[in-house]
PDB file of C-alpha atoms in Angstrom:
ATOM      1  CA  MET A   7      37.529  30.459  12.454  1.00  0.00           C
ATOM      2  CA  SER A   8      35.848  27.229  11.363  1.00  0.00           C
ATOM      3  CA  HIS A   9      32.688  27.268   9.288  1.00  0.00           C
ATOM      4  CA  PRO A  10      29.821  24.818   9.692  1.00  0.00           C
ATOM      5  CA  SER A  11      29.400  22.198   6.998  1.00  0.00           C
ATOM      6  CA  PRO A  12      26.547  22.794   4.544  1.00  0.00           C
ATOM      7  CA  PRO A  13      23.520  20.694   5.458  1.00  0.00           C
ATOM      8  CA  PHE A  14      22.241  17.882   3.286  1.00  0.00           C
ATOM      9  CA  ARG A  15      19.013  18.682   1.508  1.00  0.00           C
ATOM     10  CA  SER A  16      17.559  15.511   2.977  1.00  0.00           C
ATOM     11  CA  SER A  17      18.297  15.089   6.683  1.00  0.00           C
ATOM     12  CA  HIS A  18      17.294  11.424   6.726  1.00  0.00           C
ATOM     13  CA  PRO A  19      18.343   8.639   4.378  1.00  0.00           C
ATOM     14  CA  PRO A  20      15.802   6.551   2.445  1.00  0.00           C
ATOM     15  CA  PHE A  21      14.293   3.958   4.767  1.00  0.00           C
ATOM     16  CA  SER A  22      11.739   1.155   4.518  1.00  0.00           C
ATOM     17  CA  PRO A  23       9.907   0.416   7.795  1.00  0.00           C
ATOM     18  CA  ALA A  24       8.578  -2.833   6.313  1.00  0.00           C
ATOM     19  CA  GLN A  25      12.041  -4.064   5.369  1.00  0.00           C
ATOM     20  CA  ALA A  26      13.396  -3.187   8.818  1.00  0.00           C
ATOM     21  CA  ARG A  27      10.661  -5.094  10.595  1.00  0.00           C
ATOM     22  CA  ALA A  28      11.004  -8.053   8.229  1.00  0.00           C
ATOM     23  CA  ALA A  29      14.770  -8.162   8.827  1.00  0.00           C
ATOM     24  CA  ARG A  30      14.274  -8.171  12.593  1.00  0.00           C
ATOM     25  CA  LEU A  31      11.681 -10.931  12.475  1.00  0.00           C
ATOM     26  CA  ARG A  32      13.835 -12.930  10.066  1.00  0.00           C
ATOM     27  CA  ILE A  33      16.586 -13.306  12.671  1.00  0.00           C
ATOM     28  CA  GLY A  34      14.161 -13.579  15.572  1.00  0.00           C
ATOM     29  CA  LEU A  35      15.131 -10.536  17.631  1.00  0.00           C
ATOM     30  CA  THR A  36      12.841  -8.577  19.912  1.00  0.00           C
ATOM     31  CA  PRO A  37      12.860  -4.769  19.771  1.00  0.00           C
ATOM     32  CA  GLU A  38      14.666  -4.758  23.115  1.00  0.00           C
ATOM     33  CA  GLN A  39      17.410  -6.994  21.738  1.00  0.00           C
ATOM     34  CA  VAL A  40      17.871  -4.782  18.682  1.00  0.00           C
ATOM     35  CA  ILE A  41      18.131  -1.671  20.840  1.00  0.00           C
ATOM     36  CA  ALA A  42      20.678  -3.400  23.051  1.00  0.00           C
ATOM     37  CA  ALA A  43      22.692  -4.359  19.968  1.00  0.00           C
ATOM     38  CA  ILE A  44      22.793  -0.856  18.508  1.00  0.00           C
ATOM     39  CA  GLY A  45      23.670   0.447  21.959  1.00  0.00           C
ATOM     40  CA  GLN A  46      26.765  -1.745  21.913  1.00  0.00           C
ATOM     41  CA  LEU A  47      27.644  -0.022  18.633  1.00  0.00           C
ATOM     42  CA  GLY A  48      27.573   3.343  20.395  1.00  0.00           C
ATOM     43  CA  VAL A  49      24.087   4.423  19.300  1.00  0.00           C
ATOM     44  CA  HIS A  50      21.942   4.610  22.412  1.00  0.00           C
ATOM     45  CA  ARG A  51      18.209   4.926  21.799  1.00  0.00           C
ATOM     46  CA  PRO A  52      15.055   3.905  23.682  1.00  0.00           C
ATOM     47  CA  VAL A  53      12.955   0.972  22.466  1.00  0.00           C
ATOM     48  CA  GLN A  54      10.318   3.478  21.386  1.00  0.00           C
ATOM     49  CA  ALA A  55      12.728   4.773  18.729  1.00  0.00           C
ATOM     50  CA  LEU A  56      12.806   1.385  17.008  1.00  0.00           C
ATOM     51  CA  MET A  57       9.022   1.109  17.240  1.00  0.00           C
ATOM     52  CA  CYS A  58       8.715   4.493  15.527  1.00  0.00           C
ATOM     53  CA  TRP A  59      11.131   3.478  12.783  1.00  0.00           C
ATOM     54  CA  GLU A  60       9.208   0.294  12.096  1.00  0.00           C
ATOM     55  CA  ALA A  61       5.902   2.163  12.188  1.00  0.00           C
ATOM     56  CA  GLY A  62       7.192   4.740   9.733  1.00  0.00           C
ATOM     57  CA  THR A  63       6.419   7.707  11.967  1.00  0.00           C
ATOM     58  CA  VAL A  64      10.102   8.656  12.272  1.00  0.00           C
ATOM     59  CA  ALA A  65      13.011   7.840   9.975  1.00  0.00           C
ATOM     60  CA  PRO A  66      16.424   6.939  11.390  1.00  0.00           C
ATOM     61  CA  SER A  67      19.421   9.189  10.878  1.00  0.00           C
ATOM     62  CA  GLU A  68      22.425   7.960   8.920  1.00  0.00           C
ATOM     63  CA  ALA A  69      24.224   6.834  12.085  1.00  0.00           C
ATOM     64  CA  GLU A  70      21.083   5.087  13.309  1.00  0.00           C
ATOM     65  CA  LEU A  71      20.591   3.394   9.932  1.00  0.00           C
ATOM     66  CA  PHE A  72      24.154   2.071   9.919  1.00  0.00           C
ATOM     67  CA  ALA A  73      23.852   0.746  13.463  1.00  0.00           C
ATOM     68  CA  LEU A  74      20.473  -0.834  12.734  1.00  0.00           C
ATOM     69  CA  ALA A  75      21.847  -2.567   9.640  1.00  0.00           C
ATOM     70  CA  ASP A  76      24.711  -4.018  11.663  1.00  0.00           C
ATOM     71  CA  ALA A  77      22.399  -5.102  14.482  1.00  0.00           C
ATOM     72  CA  LEU A  78      20.057  -6.829  12.027  1.00  0.00           C
ATOM     73  CA  TRP A  79      22.865  -8.322   9.912  1.00  0.00           C
ATOM     74  CA  CYS A  80      21.172  -6.676   6.977  1.00  0.00           C
ATOM     75  CA  PRO A  81      22.742  -4.710   4.070  1.00  0.00           C
ATOM     76  CA  VAL A  82      21.930  -1.020   4.164  1.00  0.00           C
ATOM     77  CA  PRO A  83      20.417  -1.045   0.620  1.00  0.00           C
ATOM     78  CA  VAL A  84      17.863  -3.609   1.833  1.00  0.00           C
ATOM     79  CA  LEU A  85      16.788  -1.300   4.644  1.00  0.00           C
ATOM     80  CA  MET A  86      16.642   1.589   2.169  1.00  0.00           C
ATOM     81  CA  ASP A  87      14.676  -0.698  -0.193  1.00  0.00           C
ATOM     82  CA  LEU A  88      16.402   0.569  -3.309  1.00  0.00           C
ATOM     83  CA  ARG A  89      19.262  -0.032  -5.680  1.00  0.00           C
ATOM     84  CA  PRO A  90      21.814   2.759  -5.085  1.00  0.00           C
ATOM     85  CA  ARG A  91      22.067   5.185  -7.971  1.00  0.00           C
ATOM     86  CA  SER A  92      23.025   8.602  -6.625  1.00  0.00           C
ATOM     87  CA  LEU A  93      26.328   9.475  -4.984  1.00  0.00           C
ATOM     88  CA  ARG A  94      24.670   9.724  -1.572  1.00  0.00           C
ATOM     89  CA  GLU A  95      22.883   6.395  -1.932  1.00  0.00           C
ATOM     90  CA  HIS A  96      26.130   4.647  -2.886  1.00  0.00           C
ATOM     91  CA  ARG A  97      27.857   6.266   0.096  1.00  0.00           C
ATOM     92  CA  LEU A  98      25.112   5.115   2.449  1.00  0.00           C
ATOM     93  CA  ALA A  99      25.207   1.604   0.983  1.00  0.00           C
ATOM     94  CA  ARG A 100      28.886   1.392   1.970  1.00  0.00           C
ATOM     95  CA  GLN A 101      28.148   2.861   5.411  1.00  0.00           C
ATOM     96  CA  PHE A 102      30.328   5.935   4.995  1.00  0.00           C
ATOM     97  CA  SER A 103      29.481   9.191   6.721  1.00  0.00           C
ATOM     98  CA  ALA A 104      30.088  12.235   4.528  1.00  0.00           C
ATOM     99  CA  GLU A 105      32.975  13.252   6.801  1.00  0.00           C
ATOM    100  CA  ARG A 106      34.655   9.863   6.590  1.00  0.00           C
ATOM    101  CA  LEU A 107      34.305   9.559   2.821  1.00  0.00           C
ATOM    102  CA  ALA A 108      35.544  13.116   2.218  1.00  0.00           C
ATOM    103  CA  LEU A 109      38.602  12.338   4.345  1.00  0.00           C
ATOM    104  CA  ARG A 110      39.146   9.055   2.490  1.00  0.00           C
ATOM    105  CA  ILE A 111      39.199  10.697  -0.930  1.00  0.00           C
ATOM    106  CA  GLY A 112      41.109  13.784   0.195  1.00  0.00           C
ATOM    107  CA  MET A 113      38.341  16.292  -0.491  1.00  0.00           C
ATOM    108  CA  ASP A 114      37.202  19.233   1.579  1.00  0.00           C
ATOM    109  CA  LEU A 115      34.004  18.266   3.384  1.00  0.00           C
ATOM    110  CA  ARG A 116      32.092  21.292   2.132  1.00  0.00           C
ATOM    111  CA  ASP A 117      33.032  20.482  -1.456  1.00  0.00           C
ATOM    112  CA  TYR A 118      31.967  16.877  -1.028  1.00  0.00           C
ATOM    113  CA  VAL A 119      28.629  17.784   0.561  1.00  0.00           C
ATOM    114  CA  ARG A 120      28.011  20.268  -2.239  1.00  0.00           C
ATOM    115  CA  ALA A 121      28.648  17.517  -4.790  1.00  0.00           C
ATOM    116  CA  GLU A 122      25.975  15.357  -3.165  1.00  0.00           C
ATOM    117  CA  ASN A 123      23.494  18.178  -2.779  1.00  0.00           C
ATOM    118  CA  ASP A 124      23.952  19.556  -6.293  1.00  0.00           C
ATOM    119  CA  HIS A 125      24.485  16.179  -8.021  1.00  0.00           C
ATOM    120  CA  HIS A 126      27.555  17.685  -9.667  1.00  0.00           C
ATOM    121  CA  TRP A 127      31.008  16.154  -9.229  1.00  0.00           C
ATOM    122  CA  ASN A 128      34.111  18.363  -9.442  1.00  0.00           C
ATOM    123  CA  GLY A 129      36.688  16.012  -7.956  1.00  0.00           C
ATOM    124  CA  THR A 130      40.159  15.601  -9.406  1.00  0.00           C
ATOM    125  CA  ASP A 131      41.112  12.485 -11.362  1.00  0.00           C
ATOM    126  CA  ARG A 132      42.779  11.026  -8.271  1.00  0.00           C
ATOM    127  CA  GLN A 133      39.798  11.826  -6.038  1.00  0.00           C
ATOM    128  CA  THR A 134      37.489  10.233  -8.594  1.00  0.00           C
ATOM    129  CA  LEU A 135      39.541   7.039  -8.669  1.00  0.00           C
ATOM    130  CA  VAL A 136      39.639   6.837  -4.866  1.00  0.00           C
ATOM    131  CA  LEU A 137      35.886   7.468  -4.780  1.00  0.00           C
ATOM    132  CA  ALA A 138      35.294   4.555  -7.151  1.00  0.00           C
ATOM    133  CA  ASP A 139      37.490   2.306  -5.020  1.00  0.00           C
ATOM    134  CA  ALA A 140      35.875   3.352  -1.733  1.00  0.00           C
ATOM    135  CA  LEU A 141      32.332   2.839  -3.016  1.00  0.00           C
ATOM    136  CA  GLY A 142      33.098  -0.250  -5.095  1.00  0.00           C
ATOM    137  CA  LEU A 143      31.865   1.373  -8.294  1.00  0.00           C
ATOM    138  CA  GLU A 144      32.336  -0.282 -11.666  1.00  0.00           C
ATOM    139  CA  PRO A 145      33.292   2.116 -14.494  1.00  0.00           C
ATOM    140  CA  ASP A 146      29.736   2.379 -15.854  1.00  0.00           C
ATOM    141  CA  GLU A 147      28.319   3.015 -12.364  1.00  0.00           C
ATOM    142  CA  LEU A 148      30.997   5.596 -11.647  1.00  0.00           C
ATOM    143  CA  LEU A 149      30.216   7.543 -14.807  1.00  0.00           C
ATOM    144  CA  ARG A 150      26.515   7.617 -13.982  1.00  0.00           C
ATOM    145  CA  VAL A 151      27.156   8.674 -10.395  1.00  0.00           C
ATOM    146  CA  ILE A 152      29.465  11.540 -11.317  1.00  0.00           C
ATOM    147  CA  GLY A 153      27.336  12.569 -14.300  1.00  0.00           C
ATOM    148  CA  ARG A 154      29.887  11.880 -17.041  1.00  0.00           C
ATOM    149  CA  ALA A 155      28.152   9.143 -19.034  1.00  0.00           C
ATOM    150  CA  GLY A 156      27.435  11.617 -21.840  1.00  0.00           C
ATOM    151  CA  GLU A 157      31.104  12.597 -21.933  1.00  0.00           C
ATOM    152  CA  LEU A 158      32.059   8.956 -22.485  1.00  0.00           C
ATOM    153  CA  ASP A 159      29.652   8.644 -25.425  1.00  0.00           C
ATOM    154  CA  ALA A 160      31.023  11.822 -27.021  1.00  0.00           C
ATOM    155  CA  LEU A 161      34.668  10.768 -26.688  1.00  0.00           C
ATOM    156  CA  LEU A 162      33.974   7.298 -28.067  1.00  0.00           C
ATOM    157  CA  ARG A 163      32.082   8.684 -31.075  1.00  0.00           C
ATOM    158  CA  GLN A 164      35.010  10.945 -31.902  1.00  0.00           C
ATOM    159  CA  ALA A 165      37.472   8.090 -31.415  1.00  0.00           C
ATOM    160  CA  VAL A 166      35.773   5.615 -33.740  1.00  0.00           C
ATOM    161  CA  GLU A 167      34.995   8.200 -36.383  1.00  0.00           C
ATOM    162  CA  GLY A 168      38.448   9.811 -36.513  1.00  0.00           C
ATOM    163  CA  ARG A 169      42.024   9.473 -35.284  1.00  0.00           C
ATOM    164  CA  TRP A 170      41.396   7.264 -32.277  1.00  0.00           C
ATOM    165  CA  LYS A 171      44.858   7.335 -30.638  1.00  0.00           C
ATOM    166  CA  GLN A 172      44.483  10.897 -29.344  1.00  0.00           C
ATOM    167  CA  PHE A 173      41.427   9.879 -27.320  1.00  0.00           C
ATOM    168  CA  THR A 174      42.924   6.956 -25.388  1.00  0.00           C
ATOM    169  CA  ALA A 175      44.449   9.020 -22.571  1.00  0.00           C
ATOM    170  CA  PRO A 176      41.268  11.069 -21.910  1.00  0.00           C
ATOM    171  CA  LEU A 177      39.189   7.871 -21.980  1.00  0.00           C
ATOM    172  CA  ALA A 178      41.566   6.121 -19.573  1.00  0.00           C
ATOM    173  CA  ARG A 179      41.289   9.019 -17.122  1.00  0.00           C
ATOM    174  CA  LEU A 180      37.531   9.151 -17.488  1.00  0.00           C
ATOM    175  CA  VAL A 181      36.851   5.485 -16.734  1.00  0.00           C
ATOM    176  CA  GLY A 182      39.782   4.996 -14.359  1.00  0.00           C
ATOM    177  CA  VAL A 183      41.557   2.093 -16.072  1.00  0.00           C
ATOM    178  CA  ARG A 184      45.013   1.543 -17.545  1.00  0.00           C
ATOM    179  CA  GLU A 185      45.619   3.235 -20.870  1.00  0.00           C
ATOM    180  CA  ARG A 186      46.859  -0.034 -22.386  1.00  0.00           C
ATOM    181  CA  ALA A 187      43.422  -1.551 -21.849  1.00  0.00           C
ATOM    182  CA  VAL A 188      41.784   1.482 -23.459  1.00  0.00           C
ATOM    183  CA  VAL A 189      44.137   1.320 -26.460  1.00  0.00           C
ATOM    184  CA  ASP A 190      43.169  -2.290 -27.146  1.00  0.00           C
ATOM    185  CA  ALA A 191      39.457  -1.570 -26.698  1.00  0.00           C
ATOM    186  CA  VAL A 192      39.350   1.562 -28.856  1.00  0.00           C
ATOM    187  CA  ARG A 193      41.418  -0.071 -31.602  1.00  0.00           C
ATOM    188  CA  THR A 194      38.859  -2.885 -31.715  1.00  0.00           C
ATOM    189  CA  LEU A 195      35.937  -0.446 -31.817  1.00  0.00           C
ATOM    190  CA  HIS A 196      37.584   1.603 -34.544  1.00  0.00           C
ATOM    191  CA  GLN A 197      38.014  -1.537 -36.645  1.00  0.00           C
ATOM    192  CA  GLU A 198      34.413  -2.607 -36.081  1.00  0.00           C
ATOM    193  CA  TYR A 199      33.142   0.825 -37.127  1.00  0.00           C
ATOM    194  CA  ALA A 200      35.357   0.794 -40.215  1.00  0.00           C
ATOM    195  CA  ARG A 201      33.879  -2.544 -41.260  1.00  0.00           C
ATOM    196  CA  PHE A 202      30.375  -1.044 -41.149  1.00  0.00           C
ATOM    197  CA  ASN A 203      31.532   1.735 -43.448  1.00  0.00           C
ATOM    198  CA  GLU A 204      33.296  -0.698 -45.779  1.00  0.00           C
ATOM    199  CA  ARG A 205      30.180  -2.827 -46.073  1.00  0.00           C
ATOM    200  CA  TYR A 206      28.005   0.211 -46.706  1.00  0.00           C
ATOM    201  CA  MET A 207      30.316   1.653 -49.359  1.00  0.00           C
ATOM    202  CA  GLY A 208      30.731  -1.782 -50.980  1.00  0.00           C
ATOM    203  CA  HIS A 209      26.996  -2.170 -51.425  1.00  0.00           C
ATOM    204  CA  LEU A 210      26.704   1.449 -52.540  1.00  0.00           C
ATOM    205  CA  VAL A 211      29.308   0.958 -55.282  1.00  0.00           C
ATOM    206  CA  ALA A 212      27.679  -2.322 -56.272  1.00  0.00           C
ATOM    207  CA  ARG A 213      24.397  -0.457 -56.524  1.00  0.00           C
ATOM    208  CA  SER A 214      22.642  -2.772 -54.094  1.00  0.00           C
ATOM    209  CA  ASP A 215      18.992  -2.166 -53.434  1.00  0.00           C
ATOM    210  CA  THR A 216      18.004   0.541 -50.973  1.00  0.00           C
ATOM    211  CA  ALA A 217      16.659  -1.990 -48.469  1.00  0.00           C
ATOM    212  CA  ARG A 218      20.121  -3.546 -48.043  1.00  0.00           C
ATOM    213  CA  LEU A 219      21.733  -0.154 -47.498  1.00  0.00           C
ATOM    214  CA  LYS A 220      19.100   0.723 -44.925  1.00  0.00           C
ATOM    215  CA  GLU A 221      19.715  -2.589 -43.155  1.00  0.00           C
ATOM    216  CA  ILE A 222      23.428  -1.861 -42.775  1.00  0.00           C
ATOM    217  CA  ALA A 223      22.727   1.704 -41.653  1.00  0.00           C
ATOM    218  CA  THR A 224      20.300   0.390 -39.028  1.00  0.00           C
ATOM    219  CA  GLU A 225      22.895  -2.120 -37.767  1.00  0.00           C
ATOM    220  CA  ARG A 226      25.486   0.652 -37.486  1.00  0.00           C
ATOM    221  CA  ALA A 227      23.056   2.910 -35.611  1.00  0.00           C
ATOM    222  CA  ALA A 228      22.328   0.118 -33.113  1.00  0.00           C
ATOM    223  CA  TRP A 229      26.052  -0.499 -32.693  1.00  0.00           C
ATOM    224  CA  LEU A 230      26.664   3.199 -32.005  1.00  0.00           C
ATOM    225  CA  HIS A 231      23.799   3.249 -29.502  1.00  0.00           C
ATOM    226  CA  GLY A 232      25.517   0.508 -27.495  1.00  0.00           C
ATOM    227  CA  LEU A 233      29.021   1.915 -27.983  1.00  0.00           C
ATOM    228  CA  ALA A 234      29.662   2.801 -24.335  1.00  0.00           C
ATOM    229  CA  ASP A 235      28.526  -0.609 -23.090  1.00  0.00           C
ATOM    230  CA  ARG A 236      30.654  -2.340 -25.724  1.00  0.00           C
ATOM    231  CA  PHE A 237      33.681  -0.259 -24.720  1.00  0.00           C
ATOM    232  CA  LEU A 238      33.235  -0.972 -21.001  1.00  0.00           C
ATOM    233  CA  HIS A 239      32.865  -4.679 -21.755  1.00  0.00           C
ATOM    234  CA  LEU A 240      36.095  -4.695 -23.758  1.00  0.00           C
ATOM    235  CA  VAL A 241      37.963  -2.734 -21.100  1.00  0.00           C
ATOM    236  CA  GLY A 242      36.690  -5.030 -18.361  1.00  0.00           C
ATOM    237  CA  HIS A 243      37.652  -8.141 -20.333  1.00  0.00           C
ATOM    238  CA  ASP A 244      41.170  -6.798 -20.879  1.00  0.00           C
ATOM    239  CA  GLU A 245      41.574  -5.842 -17.204  1.00  0.00           C
ATOM    240  CA  ARG A 246      40.706  -9.391 -16.119  1.00  0.00           C
ATOM    241  CA  ARG A 247      43.236 -11.084 -18.418  1.00  0.00           C
TER     242      ARG A 247
END
């Protein structure tokens, strides 16, 4: 016996009535023409539905939002009036239904819906890579969406402070890039971190003044703070070569 899919906590996607009206006026369509256009896309609604969307009294469903975006030649994020950040928002921006995206990445629909509702991703490495490809996510965006940005920071700290080679495979899986690119990036980071330590110890042995030691320590702290961004930049540069 089949079981119904768990409902989304929000039945309607984010929507900006002002942006929808502005998009329609920008291309010079009447409400009747927009309704006719979305009807050709298989979404049949009365003109009053569009008037309610533009007035903000009713929000369109996901299917209605997708059809409206196509009819207005307008990107979905513009109609949502936001920069996608959550998993659901990125899915909507790419005009995927939950069913279609779950099928694309090979995940049970209930598990996928739960991931969106709970903001907790439990997909396999392969499912995560396919998700990134389907939604066009860069490594840093992917990590934020699936809630693993903190894991990246922790792995990188351990890599630069210790025996870095053992961390290349986990890092490659985490960010979804070739291990060769990660090896080159982490080797570079390890060398940069070592130079900070060499400079600090050199000044310490030379009995430099405390201000100079503090300056180097502050530079190292700033470098560590931007470690993930530096790593992703190096990986991206290597991937493009």
